[in-house]
GROMACS .gro file of C-alpha atoms in nm:
model
  232
    1ARG     CA    1   6.144  15.162  -5.648
    2ASN     CA    2   6.492  15.018  -5.624
    3PHE     CA    3   6.623  15.002  -5.269
    4TYR     CA    4   6.997  14.991  -5.213
    5TYR     CA    5   7.120  14.867  -4.878
    6ILE     CA    6   7.440  15.022  -4.746
    7THR     CA    7   7.623  15.023  -4.414
    8ILE     CA    8   7.933  15.159  -4.244
    9LEU     CA    9   8.141  14.930  -4.021
   10ARG     CA   10   8.376  15.037  -3.746
   11ASP     CA   11   8.669  14.887  -3.559
   12PRO     CA   12   8.491  14.668  -3.297
   13VAL     CA   13   8.686  14.790  -2.993
   14SER     CA   14   8.636  15.158  -3.081
   15ARG     CA   15   8.270  15.095  -3.158
   16TYR     CA   16   8.217  14.912  -2.827
   17LEU     CA   17   8.381  15.189  -2.624
   18SER     CA   18   8.181  15.450  -2.812
   19GLU     CA   19   7.854  15.271  -2.732
   20TRP     CA   20   7.953  15.241  -2.366
   21ARG     CA   21   8.015  15.617  -2.347
   22HIS     CA   22   7.682  15.675  -2.523
   23VAL     CA   23   7.497  15.455  -2.273
   24GLN     CA   24   7.688  15.612  -1.987
   25ARG     CA   25   7.541  15.947  -2.086
   26GLY     CA   26   7.187  15.805  -2.062
   27ALA     CA   27   7.114  15.668  -2.410
   28THR     CA   28   6.875  15.372  -2.435
   29TRP     CA   29   6.719  15.160  -2.707
   30LYS     CA   30   6.382  15.124  -2.538
   31ALA     CA   31   6.200  15.204  -2.861
   32SER     CA   32   6.370  14.913  -3.040
   33LEU     CA   33   6.129  14.621  -3.062
   34HIS     CA   34   6.389  14.371  -3.188
   35VAL     CA   35   6.120  14.208  -3.398
   36CYS     CA   36   6.231  13.877  -3.548
   37ASP     CA   37   6.008  13.625  -3.727
   38GLY     CA   38   5.708  13.846  -3.656
   39ARG     CA   39   5.751  13.890  -3.281
   40SER     CA   40   5.962  14.066  -3.019
   41PRO     CA   41   6.175  13.860  -2.779
   42THR     CA   42   6.041  13.773  -2.436
   43ILE     CA   43   6.201  13.912  -2.119
   44GLU     CA   44   6.346  13.565  -2.058
   45GLU     CA   45   6.504  13.563  -2.406
   46LEU     CA   46   6.640  13.916  -2.379
   47PRO     CA   47   6.676  14.034  -2.017
   48SER     CA   48   6.769  14.394  -1.941
   49CYS     CA   49   7.115  14.486  -1.817
   50TYR     CA   50   6.980  14.750  -1.579
   51THR     CA   51   6.681  14.855  -1.372
   52GLY     CA   52   6.529  15.200  -1.386
   53ASP     CA   53   6.495  15.443  -1.674
   54ASP     CA   54   6.847  15.407  -1.815
   55TRP     CA   55   7.200  15.284  -1.745
   56SER     CA   56   7.361  15.625  -1.711
   57GLY     CA   57   7.681  15.638  -1.512
   58CYS     CA   58   7.761  15.269  -1.561
   59SER     CA   59   8.128  15.177  -1.543
   60LEU     CA   60   8.305  14.999  -1.826
   61LYS     CA   61   8.332  14.690  -1.604
   62GLU     CA   62   7.956  14.688  -1.544
   63PHE     CA   63   7.900  14.731  -1.916
   64MET     CA   64   8.126  14.434  -1.996
   65ASP     CA   65   7.990  14.216  -1.716
   66CYS     CA   66   7.631  14.206  -1.844
   67PRO     CA   67   7.591  13.880  -2.043
   68TYR     CA   68   7.278  14.013  -2.219
   69ASN     CA   69   7.444  14.331  -2.345
   70LEU     CA   70   7.348  14.376  -2.710
   71ALA     CA   71   7.662  14.583  -2.758
   72ASN     CA   72   7.851  14.253  -2.774
   73ASN     CA   73   7.900  14.158  -3.140
   74ARG     CA   74   7.643  14.417  -3.240
   75GLN     CA   75   7.765  14.449  -3.598
   76VAL     CA   76   7.731  14.078  -3.668
   77ARG     CA   77   7.389  14.065  -3.502
   78MET     CA   78   7.257  14.360  -3.701
   79LEU     CA   79   7.391  14.235  -4.034
   80SER     CA   80   7.289  13.870  -3.999
   81ASP     CA   81   6.956  13.696  -4.047
   82LEU     CA   82   6.858  13.615  -3.688
   83SER     CA   83   6.571  13.392  -3.799
   84LEU     CA   84   6.834  13.135  -3.906
   85VAL     CA   85   6.923  13.077  -3.541
   86GLY     CA   86   6.580  13.108  -3.379
   87CYS     CA   87   6.607  13.483  -3.321
   88TYR     CA   88   6.686  13.554  -2.954
   89ASN     CA   89   6.604  13.203  -2.831
   90LEU     CA   90   6.948  13.069  -2.739
   91SER     CA   91   6.817  12.716  -2.678
   92VAL     CA   92   6.748  12.646  -3.048
   93MET     CA   93   7.104  12.531  -3.124
   94PRO     CA   94   7.446  12.500  -2.960
   95GLU     CA   95   7.634  12.827  -2.908
   96GLU     CA   96   7.923  12.735  -3.138
   97GLN     CA   97   7.687  12.649  -3.422
   98ARG     CA   98   7.481  12.962  -3.360
   99ASN     CA   99   7.793  13.182  -3.378
  100LYS     CA  100   7.906  13.026  -3.705
  101VAL     CA  101   7.563  13.067  -3.867
  102LEU     CA  102   7.541  13.432  -3.757
  103LEU     CA  103   7.891  13.515  -3.878
  104ASP     CA  104   7.843  13.344  -4.215
  105SER     CA  105   7.509  13.521  -4.260
  106ALA     CA  106   7.659  13.860  -4.174
  107LYS     CA  107   7.945  13.810  -4.420
  108GLU     CA  108   7.710  13.706  -4.699
  109ASN     CA  109   7.473  13.998  -4.641
  110LEU     CA  110   7.763  14.242  -4.627
  111LYS     CA  111   7.908  14.107  -4.952
  112CYS     CA  112   7.570  14.138  -5.127
  113MET     CA  113   7.504  14.498  -5.019
  114ALA     CA  114   7.517  14.767  -5.284
  115PHE     CA  115   7.787  14.942  -5.081
  116PHE     CA  116   7.963  14.937  -4.745
  117GLY     CA  117   8.236  15.154  -4.602
  118LEU     CA  118   8.469  15.162  -4.305
  119THR     CA  119   8.486  15.441  -4.049
  120GLU     CA  120   8.864  15.410  -4.037
  121PHE     CA  121   8.895  15.477  -4.413
  122GLN     CA  122   8.683  15.788  -4.472
  123ARG     CA  123   8.840  15.907  -4.801
  124LYS     CA  124   8.840  15.559  -4.953
  125THR     CA  125   8.479  15.516  -4.837
  126GLN     CA  126   8.384  15.841  -5.009
  127TYR     CA  127   8.564  15.740  -5.329
  128LEU     CA  128   8.389  15.401  -5.346
  129PHE     CA  129   8.050  15.553  -5.267
  130GLU     CA  130   8.086  15.812  -5.543
  131LYS     CA  131   8.198  15.552  -5.796
  132THR     CA  132   7.927  15.304  -5.695
  133PHE     CA  133   7.638  15.549  -5.723
  134ASN     CA  134   7.787  15.785  -5.984
  135MET     CA  135   7.756  16.094  -5.769
  136ASN     CA  136   7.991  16.338  -5.599
  137PHE     CA  137   7.984  16.492  -5.254
  138ILE     CA  138   8.025  16.868  -5.223
  139SER     CA  139   8.321  16.838  -4.986
  140PRO     CA  140   8.568  16.560  -4.902
  141PHE     CA  141   8.511  16.332  -4.604
  142THR     CA  142   8.723  16.412  -4.299
  143GLN     CA  143   8.907  16.147  -4.099
  144TYR     CA  144   8.841  16.219  -3.731
  145ASN     CA  145   9.074  16.008  -3.519
  146ASN     CA  146   9.007  16.197  -3.197
  147THR     CA  147   8.672  16.051  -3.094
  148ARG     CA  148   8.504  15.979  -2.761
  149ALA     CA  149   8.623  15.621  -2.794
  150SER     CA  150   8.985  15.725  -2.858
  151SER     CA  151   8.977  15.943  -2.545
  152VAL     CA  152   8.916  15.633  -2.329
  153GLU     CA  153   9.242  15.491  -2.196
  154ILE     CA  154   9.226  15.116  -2.134
  155ASP     CA  155   9.494  14.868  -2.035
  156GLN     CA  156   9.589  14.565  -2.242
  157GLN     CA  157   9.382  14.329  -2.029
  158THR     CA  158   9.066  14.535  -2.086
  159GLN     CA  159   9.146  14.556  -2.457
  160LYS     CA  160   9.173  14.177  -2.474
  161ARG     CA  161   8.846  14.133  -2.288
  162ILE     CA  162   8.658  14.368  -2.523
  163GLU     CA  163   8.803  14.180  -2.820
  164ALA     CA  164   8.690  13.850  -2.664
  165LEU     CA  165   8.338  13.983  -2.602
  166ASN     CA  166   8.326  14.094  -2.964
  167PHE     CA  167   8.512  13.804  -3.125
  168LEU     CA  168   8.250  13.769  -3.400
  169ASP     CA  169   8.269  14.140  -3.481
  170MET     CA  170   8.649  14.115  -3.486
  171GLU     CA  171   8.635  13.840  -3.748
  172LEU     CA  172   8.368  14.020  -3.949
  173TYR     CA  173   8.572  14.341  -3.947
  174GLU     CA  174   8.884  14.164  -4.078
  175TYR     CA  175   8.675  14.009  -4.355
  176ALA     CA  176   8.513  14.346  -4.432
  177LYS     CA  177   8.847  14.530  -4.440
  178ASP     CA  178   8.996  14.278  -4.679
  179LEU     CA  179   8.692  14.291  -4.910
  180PHE     CA  180   8.673  14.672  -4.889
  181LEU     CA  181   9.038  14.719  -4.988
  182GLN     CA  182   9.001  14.468  -5.272
  183ARG     CA  183   8.704  14.665  -5.406
  184TYR     CA  184   8.894  14.991  -5.366
  185GLN     CA  185   9.196  14.860  -5.558
  186PHE     CA  186   8.976  14.713  -5.831
  187THR     CA  187   8.784  15.040  -5.873
  188ARG     CA  188   9.106  15.243  -5.883
  189GLN     CA  189   9.253  15.016  -6.151
  190LYS     CA  190   8.930  15.040  -6.348
  191ASP     CA  191   8.947  15.419  -6.315
  192HIS     CA  192   9.306  15.427  -6.440
  193GLN     CA  193   9.220  15.201  -6.733
  194GLU     CA  194   8.927  15.424  -6.828
  195ALA     CA  195   9.146  15.736  -6.805
  196ARG     CA  196   9.410  15.565  -7.023
  197ARG     CA  197   9.144  15.469  -7.279
  198LYS     CA  198   9.018  15.827  -7.294
  199ARG     CA  199   9.372  15.960  -7.343
  200GLN     CA  200   9.430  15.711  -7.626
  201GLU     CA  201   9.102  15.812  -7.793
  202GLN     CA  202   9.194  16.177  -7.757
  203ARG     CA  203   9.533  16.113  -7.917
  204LYS     CA  204   9.364  15.928  -8.206
  205ILE     CA  205   9.127  16.220  -8.261
  206LEU     CA  206   9.414  16.470  -8.257
  207LYS     CA  207   9.618  16.250  -8.491
  208THR     CA  208   9.325  16.226  -8.733
  209ARG     CA  209   9.275  16.604  -8.721
  210HIS     CA  210   9.645  16.667  -8.790
  211ALA     CA  211   9.643  16.419  -9.078
  212HIS     CA  212   9.331  16.584  -9.222
  213LYS     CA  213   9.491  16.927  -9.189
  214ARG     CA  214   9.808  16.804  -9.365
  215ASP     CA  215   9.595  16.665  -9.650
  216GLN     CA  216   9.421  17.001  -9.684
  217ILE     CA  217   9.757  17.180  -9.695
  218ASP     CA  218   9.895  16.930  -9.949
  219ASN     CA  219   9.583  16.966 -10.165
  220ALA     CA  220   9.603  17.344 -10.146
  221THR     CA  221   9.971  17.334 -10.245
  222THR     CA  222   9.898  17.101 -10.538
  223ASP     CA  223   9.616  17.328 -10.659
  224TYR     CA  224   9.845  17.631 -10.634
  225VAL     CA  225  10.123  17.462 -10.835
  226GLU     CA  226   9.876  17.360 -11.102
  227ASP     CA  227   9.745  17.717 -11.123
  228VAL     CA  228  10.100  17.851 -11.158
  229GLU     CA  229  10.161  17.610 -11.447
  230LYS     CA  230   9.842  17.737 -11.615
  231TRP     CA  231   9.941  18.099 -11.570
  232ARG     CA  232  10.270  18.033 -11.752
   0.00000   0.00000   0.00000
């Protein structure tokens, strides 16, 4: 079997707010083992942000204040090879070095995926998916801008803090957006070139047919003239 890895990225601030609202409603990731290099992290390596069954009802400030919150830079963490930095053991290397390794790994893995899209560009994502895998969806993707995240009103200070907490995701997203739009433009140009080539081929076929038809008419006319001469 051939396995194709794909992913969809989202604007980091919107994604963070969306996860907060999800957690606020009682969602947990208790079933996630976070296995890395053959083992799950210890409680010391990955402490919990809350006590009890879930973190329902938590405020945005509480959500941002937890230093162990896996919502921070989640997209980079999930796309990178954590074994390169000692998994969840933060003492393996300095924080600055760890961040650089994770970001570089996430960018490389994203670039090598068979396909990735962006939530903020639904129609372009659909177009690239269809062209990449040579298949068509029954109906067009819809761009929903009114989401749970968009319904959350935050001030500029909170916005800046969320961006700071997700600074790796912010950089990854800018890289992903640039690469995504490059791929989109390249595929569109390739599409236009292919359509132009088909039109040129079609014109050649029609031109050949018209020339052949003219030859047939000329031959028929010549034969008729020759017959008339004989009849005289």
